[in-house]
Amino acid sequence: MIQARKPSSSRIYYRTWKAYFRWCESNRLPPMVFSLPSLLAFLQAGLDSGLALSSLKGQVAALSILFQKTLASRPQVKTFFQGVAHVVPPYRAPVEAWDLNLVLDVLKVSPFEPLREIPLSALSWKVAFLVAITSIRRVSELAALSCRPPFLVIHQDKVVFRPPPSFLPKVVSTFHLNEDIVLPSFCPAPTHPLERSLNKLDLVRAVRIYLDRTSTFRKTDSFFVIPDGTRRGQPASKATIARWIRMAILEAYQVKNRVPPPGIKAHSTRAVGASWAVHHRASALQLCKAATWSSIHTFAKFYKVHTYASADASLGRRILQAAVESILLVPVDSYTHDILLEKPLDKSFDFINICGENSFYVDHFSSPEFCTTSARSLVAYYNDGAVPCGCHAEGSTNPVCNPFGGQCTCRPNIIGRTCSRCATGYYGFPHCRSCTCGHRLCDEITGKCICPPQTVKPMCEVCEQHTFSYHPLLGCEGCNCSSTGVIQPLRPECDSTSGQCRSLPASGPGVSALTEQAERRRREDGGAGKMERRPAAGTRTGAELQSSGMALHSVWSRAVWFHSWFASGCQK
């Protein structure tokens, strides 16, 4: 009689009896005298304290044992439970607690691969998770698995675990005691990169490697063993295996830089695995057999899924199909490995039409997303990958640069993409100081004043003979007067400001012997007497050097190169 209930059930019943006795004592009621109003008042107190409907039903079951009465079938108790269902509906979130696709994707790469080289702790996490998700069994059943024949048989296409005689499931029946756990292979003979990637989820491969790596220190027949510490080689408890499953999920989210949902439990693998199996059209019979449910009503009631038409496929393999984004059906006579290769996609004309305005200048904030993405891809291809920021430790405020263009954040009076030069008018990097040369430039290293071209030293503020239009940065321009049209051919001077040569009277009224360059600039400037000096082609100011977009401008303007690159389909 004592062994009729499992120890866990006895502990739950004992806690309920203890809570009921305390409640009777506080209300001055005899605890061992059954009273239906007292029972309903006790249940109401539990509901007010936040207990769920399932917890209240558990209390009724415990008190039924205490009073040796079938309390749940009484009309008043049934009515009470109906009212609880309306007041506090047993709501269950319709979406999965965590992303199975994300976890399976990470299990195929580091830190969970290669299996023969990763730490034993990571290997234990991965194997425990794969066994749990593909078998949709309870952790208590996983802890009872054995590594010895005939309780473990490894076939070429599957792994079969048989429950040992010492194990008692949650429900002790012939069905639950004798149900095997069958784990599938997955792409067992890979020949293509995609198949080799999916093969890393193969249970046959994972079980073989796990047994091989733990064989040297294994001290038990239990399949799961402690990988390190003082209990190394000893059987892993239910709590340890549950922790391994949770760690596999949490580690996957950390690798993907995602925040894991709160309250992840190992038992959730039953809900997630079963839901994905049904999503991939596993039959109700397969589902009940794998999860040891006596009826599909158990699954439908507690997991809220719809059954689909049955299909002849392994349940575990259908769960692992969550890692496959799509399935392409091809007649066997037409199949080649080239079908799985990505075809080049020519986007060059789209780039020219959408992003060609303003000489292919792409602004991170105002340009279309297609242009910014394409520009980033072009630069990555041109540089054979991402380029390090390279921010100067003393010239920048931090080592992180703008991901679009790579411009570092410069300190005051410092310019350049990597913040490695003094701004125009300053010298002495990295402690850039203002030049003391008036309107002239100075050497960016020594600070020595620089005389602009064709000026009179040492002040360098006046144009030399036969030059005009002084500029503190660009210097002066040659007069270039025509020898046949000036008054003094041997001394062809011009106006030092406008560049007007002293022309002969025969040149006619209003006709000037200006230089060809001066005439052209006068026409461009609308005939103004004093011409504005512009920096020579290729000269950049400090503000321009600080623009992150300028570093990309020379690349974007190569339209022909764009076309050849896009046509190759190498958009990264």
XYZ file of C-alpha atoms in Angstrom:
572
model
C 0.000 0.000 0.000
C 2.843 2.361 0.814
C 4.452 1.739 -2.603
C 1.179 2.396 -4.485
C 2.155 6.051 -4.932
C 5.418 7.433 -6.238
C 7.559 9.359 -3.708
C 7.006 12.601 -5.627
C 3.211 12.194 -5.378
C 3.462 11.413 -1.670
C 5.449 14.625 -1.104
C 2.816 16.683 -2.933
C 0.010 15.098 -0.911
C 1.864 15.703 2.336
C 2.335 19.417 1.564
C -1.399 19.731 0.790
C -2.399 18.019 4.052
C -0.044 20.259 6.011
C -1.491 23.401 4.368
C -5.044 22.167 5.041
C -4.280 21.521 8.728
C -2.797 25.030 9.133
C -5.866 26.563 7.457
C -8.259 24.628 9.766
C -6.254 25.659 12.807
C -6.363 29.353 11.840
C -10.138 29.094 11.301
C -10.684 26.946 14.451
C -12.091 23.994 12.532
C -11.502 20.281 13.248
C -9.155 19.099 10.423
C -10.166 15.422 10.480
C -13.906 16.076 10.295
C -14.932 16.434 6.668
C -17.178 19.359 5.766
C -18.012 20.317 2.200
C -18.379 24.053 3.040
C -14.964 23.913 4.747
C -13.439 22.253 1.666
C -14.851 24.919 -0.650
C -13.674 27.700 1.688
C -10.155 26.157 1.684
C -10.125 26.010 -2.107
C -11.328 29.619 -2.310
C -8.465 30.685 -0.041
C -6.037 28.934 -2.356
C -7.560 30.653 -5.391
C -7.260 34.046 -3.655
C -3.575 33.346 -2.971
C -2.904 32.811 -6.695
C -3.134 29.041 -7.160
C -3.958 27.828 -10.654
C -6.827 25.512 -11.540
C -4.478 22.540 -11.884
C -3.067 23.165 -8.388
C -6.541 23.324 -6.888
C -7.433 20.016 -8.542
C -4.277 18.522 -7.074
C -5.373 19.665 -3.615
C -8.763 17.979 -4.076
C -7.013 14.739 -5.077
C -4.812 14.889 -1.960
C -7.772 15.562 0.354
C -9.684 12.717 -1.298
C -6.916 10.383 -0.092
C -6.998 11.959 3.375
C -10.759 11.596 3.879
C -11.106 8.469 1.701
C -13.873 10.136 -0.312
C -14.246 10.866 -4.025
C -14.441 14.636 -3.710
C -13.802 15.644 -7.342
C -17.045 14.037 -8.538
C -19.266 16.003 -6.160
C -21.521 18.523 -7.962
C -20.482 21.437 -5.728
C -16.769 20.801 -6.392
C -17.396 20.512 -10.144
C -19.315 23.804 -10.108
C -16.470 25.435 -8.166
C -13.918 24.308 -10.751
C -16.106 25.602 -13.572
C -16.217 28.986 -11.875
C -12.420 28.987 -11.451
C -12.009 28.277 -15.167
C -14.066 31.389 -15.933
C -12.369 33.623 -13.346
C -8.799 32.493 -14.092
C -8.787 30.776 -17.509
C -5.995 28.211 -17.886
C -4.298 30.247 -20.612
C -1.215 28.847 -22.314
C 0.951 30.895 -24.666
C 0.294 29.865 -28.292
C 3.939 30.285 -29.330
C 6.970 28.260 -28.349
C 9.056 29.431 -25.425
C 12.301 29.468 -27.443
C 13.407 29.275 -31.072
C 14.209 25.703 -32.161
C 15.583 26.896 -35.526
C 18.073 29.154 -33.754
C 19.286 26.397 -31.426
C 19.667 23.800 -34.206
C 21.552 26.345 -36.311
C 24.109 26.947 -33.543
C 24.488 23.223 -32.764
C 26.069 22.832 -36.212
C 28.945 25.242 -35.489
C 31.352 26.224 -32.724
C 31.190 25.858 -29.703
C 29.321 22.595 -30.426
C 31.532 21.374 -33.270
C 33.733 19.492 -34.000
C 32.460 16.863 -31.573
C 35.828 15.145 -31.088
C 37.574 18.371 -30.084
C 35.067 20.440 -28.105
C 35.023 20.266 -24.268
C 33.118 17.340 -22.775
C 30.709 19.766 -21.134
C 29.630 21.207 -24.514
C 29.394 17.669 -25.938
C 27.133 16.633 -23.021
C 24.898 19.678 -23.576
C 24.497 18.977 -27.282
C 23.817 15.242 -26.942
C 21.348 15.773 -24.093
C 19.461 18.414 -26.074
C 19.316 16.362 -29.291
C 18.123 13.252 -27.438
C 15.488 15.278 -25.575
C 14.164 17.191 -28.599
C 13.993 14.188 -30.955
C 12.553 11.738 -28.434
C 10.205 14.242 -26.672
C 10.646 12.168 -23.501
C 10.769 13.339 -19.895
C 14.127 14.057 -18.267
C 13.495 11.215 -15.824
C 13.379 8.805 -18.774
C 16.610 10.225 -20.200
C 18.364 9.756 -16.860
C 17.417 6.056 -16.924
C 19.001 5.349 -20.344
C 21.717 2.694 -20.416
C 24.821 2.406 -22.591
C 24.982 -1.403 -22.488
C 23.366 -3.896 -24.872
C 20.592 -4.950 -25.159
C 19.328 -1.659 -23.717
C 21.269 0.300 -26.362
C 21.499 -0.840 -29.976
C 23.178 1.384 -32.585
C 22.089 0.730 -36.164
C 23.360 2.404 -39.287
C 20.283 4.601 -39.587
C 19.035 4.870 -35.995
C 19.785 4.444 -32.294
C 17.396 2.381 -30.153
C 17.237 2.725 -26.364
C 15.242 0.165 -24.397
C 14.142 0.964 -20.817
C 15.982 -1.133 -18.189
C 13.878 -3.232 -15.790
C 14.805 -1.054 -12.816
C 13.189 2.048 -14.329
C 9.651 3.023 -13.340
C 8.030 5.674 -15.559
C 5.567 8.270 -14.342
C 2.689 6.032 -15.399
C 3.401 2.366 -14.613
C 1.723 0.334 -17.350
C 2.704 -2.217 -19.967
C 2.638 0.499 -22.636
C 4.886 2.912 -20.737
C 7.281 0.249 -19.453
C 8.069 -1.326 -22.829
C 8.161 1.643 -25.214
C 11.533 2.027 -26.961
C 13.208 5.368 -27.658
C 14.215 5.507 -31.324
C 16.596 8.296 -32.388
C 17.104 8.904 -36.120
C 20.114 9.435 -38.314
C 20.179 12.663 -40.305
C 22.014 12.915 -43.642
C 24.202 9.901 -42.728
C 26.219 9.933 -45.988
C 26.716 13.621 -46.854
C 28.130 14.536 -50.270
C 27.184 18.222 -50.504
C 28.108 21.152 -48.201
C 24.469 21.528 -47.118
C 24.227 17.815 -46.335
C 27.513 17.952 -44.398
C 26.141 20.807 -42.348
C 22.895 18.955 -41.542
C 24.852 15.794 -40.704
C 26.151 17.591 -37.621
C 22.667 17.028 -36.134
C 22.901 13.261 -36.723
C 21.999 11.367 -33.518
C 23.864 8.222 -34.606
C 27.057 10.224 -35.049
C 26.570 12.140 -31.788
C 25.868 8.994 -29.704
C 28.890 7.132 -31.126
C 31.278 10.004 -30.401
C 29.796 10.606 -26.930
C 30.260 6.945 -25.950
C 33.788 6.915 -27.364
C 34.932 10.047 -25.527
C 33.413 9.002 -22.172
C 34.555 5.374 -22.282
C 37.893 6.047 -20.569
C 36.396 7.381 -17.323
C 32.864 5.898 -17.333
C 32.009 4.199 -13.998
C 28.389 3.281 -14.631
C 26.077 1.729 -17.211
C 24.042 4.941 -17.345
C 24.256 6.602 -20.735
C 24.685 10.152 -19.418
C 27.644 10.584 -17.051
C 29.239 13.531 -15.258
C 32.065 14.816 -17.544
C 34.307 16.446 -14.919
C 34.721 17.245 -11.234
C 34.826 14.930 -8.237
C 31.899 12.861 -9.551
C 33.434 12.343 -12.977
C 32.123 9.186 -14.606
C 29.187 8.844 -12.193
C 25.600 8.802 -13.530
C 24.075 12.217 -14.252
C 20.974 12.999 -12.227
C 17.691 14.320 -13.599
C 18.565 17.815 -12.390
C 21.964 17.674 -14.115
C 20.518 16.550 -17.461
C 17.833 19.238 -17.213
C 20.566 21.818 -16.609
C 22.507 20.550 -19.665
C 19.442 21.009 -21.861
C 18.894 24.535 -20.582
C 22.582 25.399 -21.057
C 22.468 24.240 -24.683
C 19.557 26.600 -25.354
C 21.104 29.534 -23.465
C 24.494 29.066 -25.144
C 22.829 29.098 -28.570
C 21.156 32.425 -27.806
C 24.462 33.838 -26.554
C 26.267 32.803 -29.753
C 23.561 34.575 -31.794
C 23.720 37.671 -29.537
C 20.041 37.230 -28.739
C 18.341 37.630 -25.370
C 16.904 34.260 -24.293
C 13.297 34.151 -23.081
C 12.978 33.979 -19.299
C 12.132 30.791 -17.448
C 13.435 28.214 -19.954
C 12.762 24.676 -18.691
C 14.078 21.345 -19.927
C 10.534 19.981 -19.996
C 9.696 22.490 -22.743
C 11.497 20.254 -25.251
C 8.428 17.970 -25.160
C 6.130 20.804 -26.234
C 8.522 22.301 -28.803
C 9.551 18.935 -30.251
C 5.977 17.637 -30.490
C 4.740 20.875 -32.067
C 7.453 20.787 -34.744
C 6.758 17.103 -35.415
C 3.107 17.899 -36.074
C 4.119 20.928 -38.126
C 6.048 18.561 -40.403
C 3.029 16.230 -40.606
C 3.960 13.494 -38.168
C 0.954 11.255 -37.502
C -0.978 11.087 -34.229
C 0.163 7.486 -33.791
C 3.836 8.444 -34.138
C 3.400 11.281 -31.687
C 1.650 9.234 -28.997
C 4.076 6.365 -29.358
C 7.172 8.558 -29.096
C 5.910 10.669 -26.185
C 4.262 7.682 -24.409
C 0.823 9.298 -24.447
C -2.018 6.806 -24.296
C -4.235 9.096 -26.363
C -3.885 12.028 -28.709
C -6.277 13.892 -26.390
C -3.419 14.337 -23.906
C -1.350 16.162 -26.497
C -4.275 18.198 -27.841
C -5.329 19.239 -24.355
C -1.962 20.330 -22.999
C -0.089 21.463 -26.149
C -2.829 22.896 -28.391
C -1.856 21.562 -31.782
C -3.869 20.126 -34.685
C -3.248 16.679 -36.082
C -2.446 16.265 -39.758
C -2.614 13.353 -42.158
C -0.156 10.625 -41.245
C 3.102 10.266 -43.139
C 5.679 7.521 -43.309
C 8.706 9.182 -41.707
C 10.644 9.101 -38.488
C 9.380 11.439 -35.801
C 12.831 12.567 -34.765
C 13.849 13.227 -38.363
C 10.768 15.391 -38.858
C 11.718 17.429 -35.792
C 15.218 17.992 -37.161
C 13.675 19.228 -40.405
C 13.257 22.551 -38.604
C 16.902 23.156 -39.580
C 16.013 22.883 -43.298
C 14.664 26.147 -44.743
C 13.093 24.517 -47.793
C 12.734 21.203 -49.602
C 13.114 20.859 -53.383
C 11.665 17.770 -55.060
C 13.568 16.800 -58.212
C 13.163 13.655 -60.359
C 16.074 11.328 -59.752
C 17.023 11.305 -63.438
C 17.348 15.108 -63.458
C 19.188 15.549 -60.154
C 22.705 16.977 -60.044
C 24.614 18.673 -57.232
C 24.550 21.930 -59.225
C 20.851 22.261 -58.382
C 21.800 23.183 -54.802
C 24.230 25.914 -55.893
C 23.067 29.525 -55.756
C 22.591 31.186 -59.148
C 24.126 34.633 -59.786
C 21.655 37.490 -59.552
C 22.429 40.563 -61.673
C 21.512 43.729 -59.771
C 23.836 46.103 -61.608
C 21.090 47.871 -63.596
C 19.019 48.348 -60.433
C 22.026 49.903 -58.739
C 22.708 52.247 -61.692
C 19.058 53.329 -61.982
C 18.355 53.737 -58.272
C 21.710 54.915 -56.938
C 23.291 56.627 -59.989
C 22.096 60.130 -59.179
C 24.618 62.582 -57.720
C 27.576 60.635 -59.196
C 26.759 57.494 -57.195
C 27.140 59.340 -53.893
C 25.410 57.228 -51.222
C 24.397 58.864 -47.976
C 23.806 56.560 -45.037
C 20.810 58.534 -43.778
C 18.985 59.743 -46.891
C 19.762 57.140 -49.579
C 17.480 54.115 -50.143
C 18.295 50.992 -48.142
C 19.131 49.128 -51.353
C 21.868 51.683 -52.127
C 23.423 51.617 -48.666
C 23.366 47.820 -48.548
C 24.858 47.555 -52.028
C 27.568 50.120 -51.271
C 28.549 48.240 -48.128
C 28.623 45.008 -50.107
C 30.738 46.561 -52.879
C 33.316 47.871 -50.447
C 33.458 44.530 -48.646
C 34.044 42.765 -51.969
C 36.630 45.321 -53.098
C 38.555 44.968 -49.817
C 38.060 41.181 -49.635
C 35.999 41.478 -46.460
C 35.449 44.037 -43.735
C 38.242 46.544 -43.095
C 39.455 47.155 -39.529
C 38.582 50.563 -38.123
C 42.228 51.352 -37.371
C 41.294 54.412 -35.319
C 44.412 56.167 -34.056
C 44.716 55.652 -30.322
C 45.655 59.298 -29.673
C 43.786 60.976 -32.494
C 40.357 59.426 -31.891
C 38.067 59.414 -28.898
C 37.349 55.651 -29.082
C 38.399 52.633 -31.180
C 34.921 52.100 -32.697
C 34.238 53.631 -36.106
C 31.097 54.244 -38.129
C 30.161 50.916 -39.792
C 29.195 52.843 -42.941
C 32.381 54.428 -44.317
C 34.620 53.641 -41.347
C 34.969 57.228 -40.116
C 36.466 57.369 -36.621
C 35.404 59.976 -34.071
C 38.274 62.495 -34.074
C 39.499 64.744 -31.303
C 39.379 68.540 -31.857
C 41.593 69.874 -34.702
C 42.248 66.336 -36.033
C 40.973 64.942 -39.353
C 41.174 61.837 -41.533
C 39.186 58.608 -41.561
C 41.432 57.139 -38.898
C 42.015 60.516 -37.152
C 45.744 60.457 -37.888
C 46.427 64.012 -39.196
C 46.119 67.561 -37.967
C 43.395 69.660 -39.582
C 44.306 72.378 -42.094
C 45.945 75.256 -40.203
C 47.257 73.085 -37.367
C 50.494 71.132 -36.740
C 52.155 68.733 -34.283
C 49.975 65.591 -34.351
C 48.594 64.241 -32.024
C 48.685 67.482 -29.957
C 47.618 69.694 -32.850
C 48.275 73.429 -32.321
C 47.236 76.382 -34.437
C 49.737 77.656 -37.016
C 51.212 81.153 -36.385
C 51.420 82.104 -40.059
C 48.456 84.392 -40.432
C 46.445 83.299 -43.458
C 49.163 80.971 -44.744
C 49.652 77.264 -44.151
C 52.338 75.672 -42.041
C 54.093 72.312 -42.134
C 51.759 69.817 -40.411
C 54.687 68.276 -38.527
C 57.129 71.119 -37.682
C 54.767 74.097 -37.840
C 57.139 76.011 -40.171
C 55.283 78.513 -42.334
C 54.902 77.569 -45.996
C 55.166 80.165 -48.763
C 52.562 79.703 -51.479
C 53.893 79.473 -55.074
C 55.187 82.606 -56.900
C 55.165 84.922 -53.867
C 57.900 87.210 -52.526
C 59.798 85.788 -49.535
C 60.137 86.004 -46.596
C 56.656 87.381 -45.842
C 55.122 85.641 -48.878
C 52.205 88.043 -49.004
C 52.930 89.753 -52.348
C 52.948 88.265 -55.850
C 56.202 88.038 -57.802
C 56.679 89.956 -61.084
C 54.595 88.739 -64.030
C 52.035 87.112 -61.634
C 48.705 88.168 -60.182
C 45.754 87.205 -57.953
C 47.475 86.477 -54.625
C 45.931 83.700 -52.498
C 47.373 82.774 -49.101
C 47.093 79.055 -49.855
C 47.411 78.778 -53.644
C 49.877 81.606 -54.260
C 49.822 83.613 -57.536
C 49.155 82.879 -61.207
C 51.349 83.873 -64.134
C 50.230 86.854 -66.254
C 50.885 85.042 -69.558
C 50.382 88.251 -71.552
C 50.541 88.084 -75.330
C 53.849 89.599 -76.564
C 52.164 91.045 -79.650
C 49.362 92.834 -77.860
C 51.076 94.596 -74.933
C 52.757 98.022 -74.714
C 56.116 96.700 -73.435
C 56.791 93.221 -74.895
C 60.052 92.858 -72.963
C 58.265 93.589 -69.674
C 54.755 92.109 -70.073
C 53.362 93.165 -66.708
C 49.689 92.760 -65.700
C 47.454 94.083 -62.981
C 48.386 92.287 -59.722
C 44.736 91.880 -58.799
C 42.740 91.242 -61.956
C 45.531 89.979 -64.253
C 44.745 92.672 -66.895
C 47.690 93.102 -69.256
C 48.717 96.586 -70.581
C 47.355 96.291 -74.116
C 48.267 98.371 -77.168
C 45.783 101.049 -78.306
C 45.487 99.216 -81.637
C 43.775 96.457 -79.849
C 40.657 98.564 -80.000
C 38.448 100.035 -77.356
C 37.424 97.596 -74.732
C 39.697 94.846 -76.059
C 42.083 93.395 -73.516
C 45.161 91.278 -74.012
C 44.178 89.114 -71.098
C 45.663 85.685 -70.753
C 43.656 82.859 -72.218
C 43.226 81.495 -68.721
C 42.024 84.873 -67.389
C 39.567 85.280 -70.272
C 38.090 81.863 -69.647
C 37.674 82.577 -65.943
C 36.173 85.995 -66.630
C 33.538 84.377 -68.835
C 32.855 81.751 -66.183
C 32.546 84.431 -63.500
C 30.238 86.599 -65.594
C 32.839 89.215 -66.438
C 33.740 90.129 -62.864
C 36.874 92.152 -62.525
C 38.257 90.196 -59.610
C 38.261 86.460 -60.039
C 37.592 84.078 -57.165
C 40.453 81.662 -56.569
C 39.445 78.020 -56.204
C 41.488 75.156 -54.803
C 43.154 73.078 -57.481
C 41.523 69.816 -58.559
C 42.077 67.034 -56.071
C 42.626 69.364 -53.072
C 40.458 68.509 -50.072
C 39.581 70.686 -47.112
C 39.465 69.444 -43.530
C 35.674 69.148 -43.584
C 35.848 67.056 -46.720
C 38.469 64.780 -45.215
C 36.174 64.179 -42.261
C 33.358 62.988 -44.498
C 33.057 59.187 -44.315
C 31.245 59.086 -47.623
C 34.223 60.526 -49.577
C 36.257 57.389 -48.982
C 33.625 55.443 -50.897
C 33.028 58.002 -53.668
C 35.910 56.820 -55.844
C 34.573 53.268 -55.658
C 30.954 54.141 -56.359
C 31.798 56.169 -59.458
C 33.133 53.145 -61.303
C 29.887 52.230 -63.045
C 31.508 49.772 -65.420
C 33.124 47.943 -62.531
C 29.771 47.870 -60.730
C 28.195 46.091 -63.696
C 30.841 43.388 -63.921
C 30.741 42.826 -60.153
C 26.954 42.550 -59.896
C 26.776 40.290 -62.932
C 29.049 37.819 -61.135
C 26.456 37.463 -58.345
C 29.016 38.155 -55.603
C 26.937 40.453 -53.487
C 28.050 39.898 -49.910
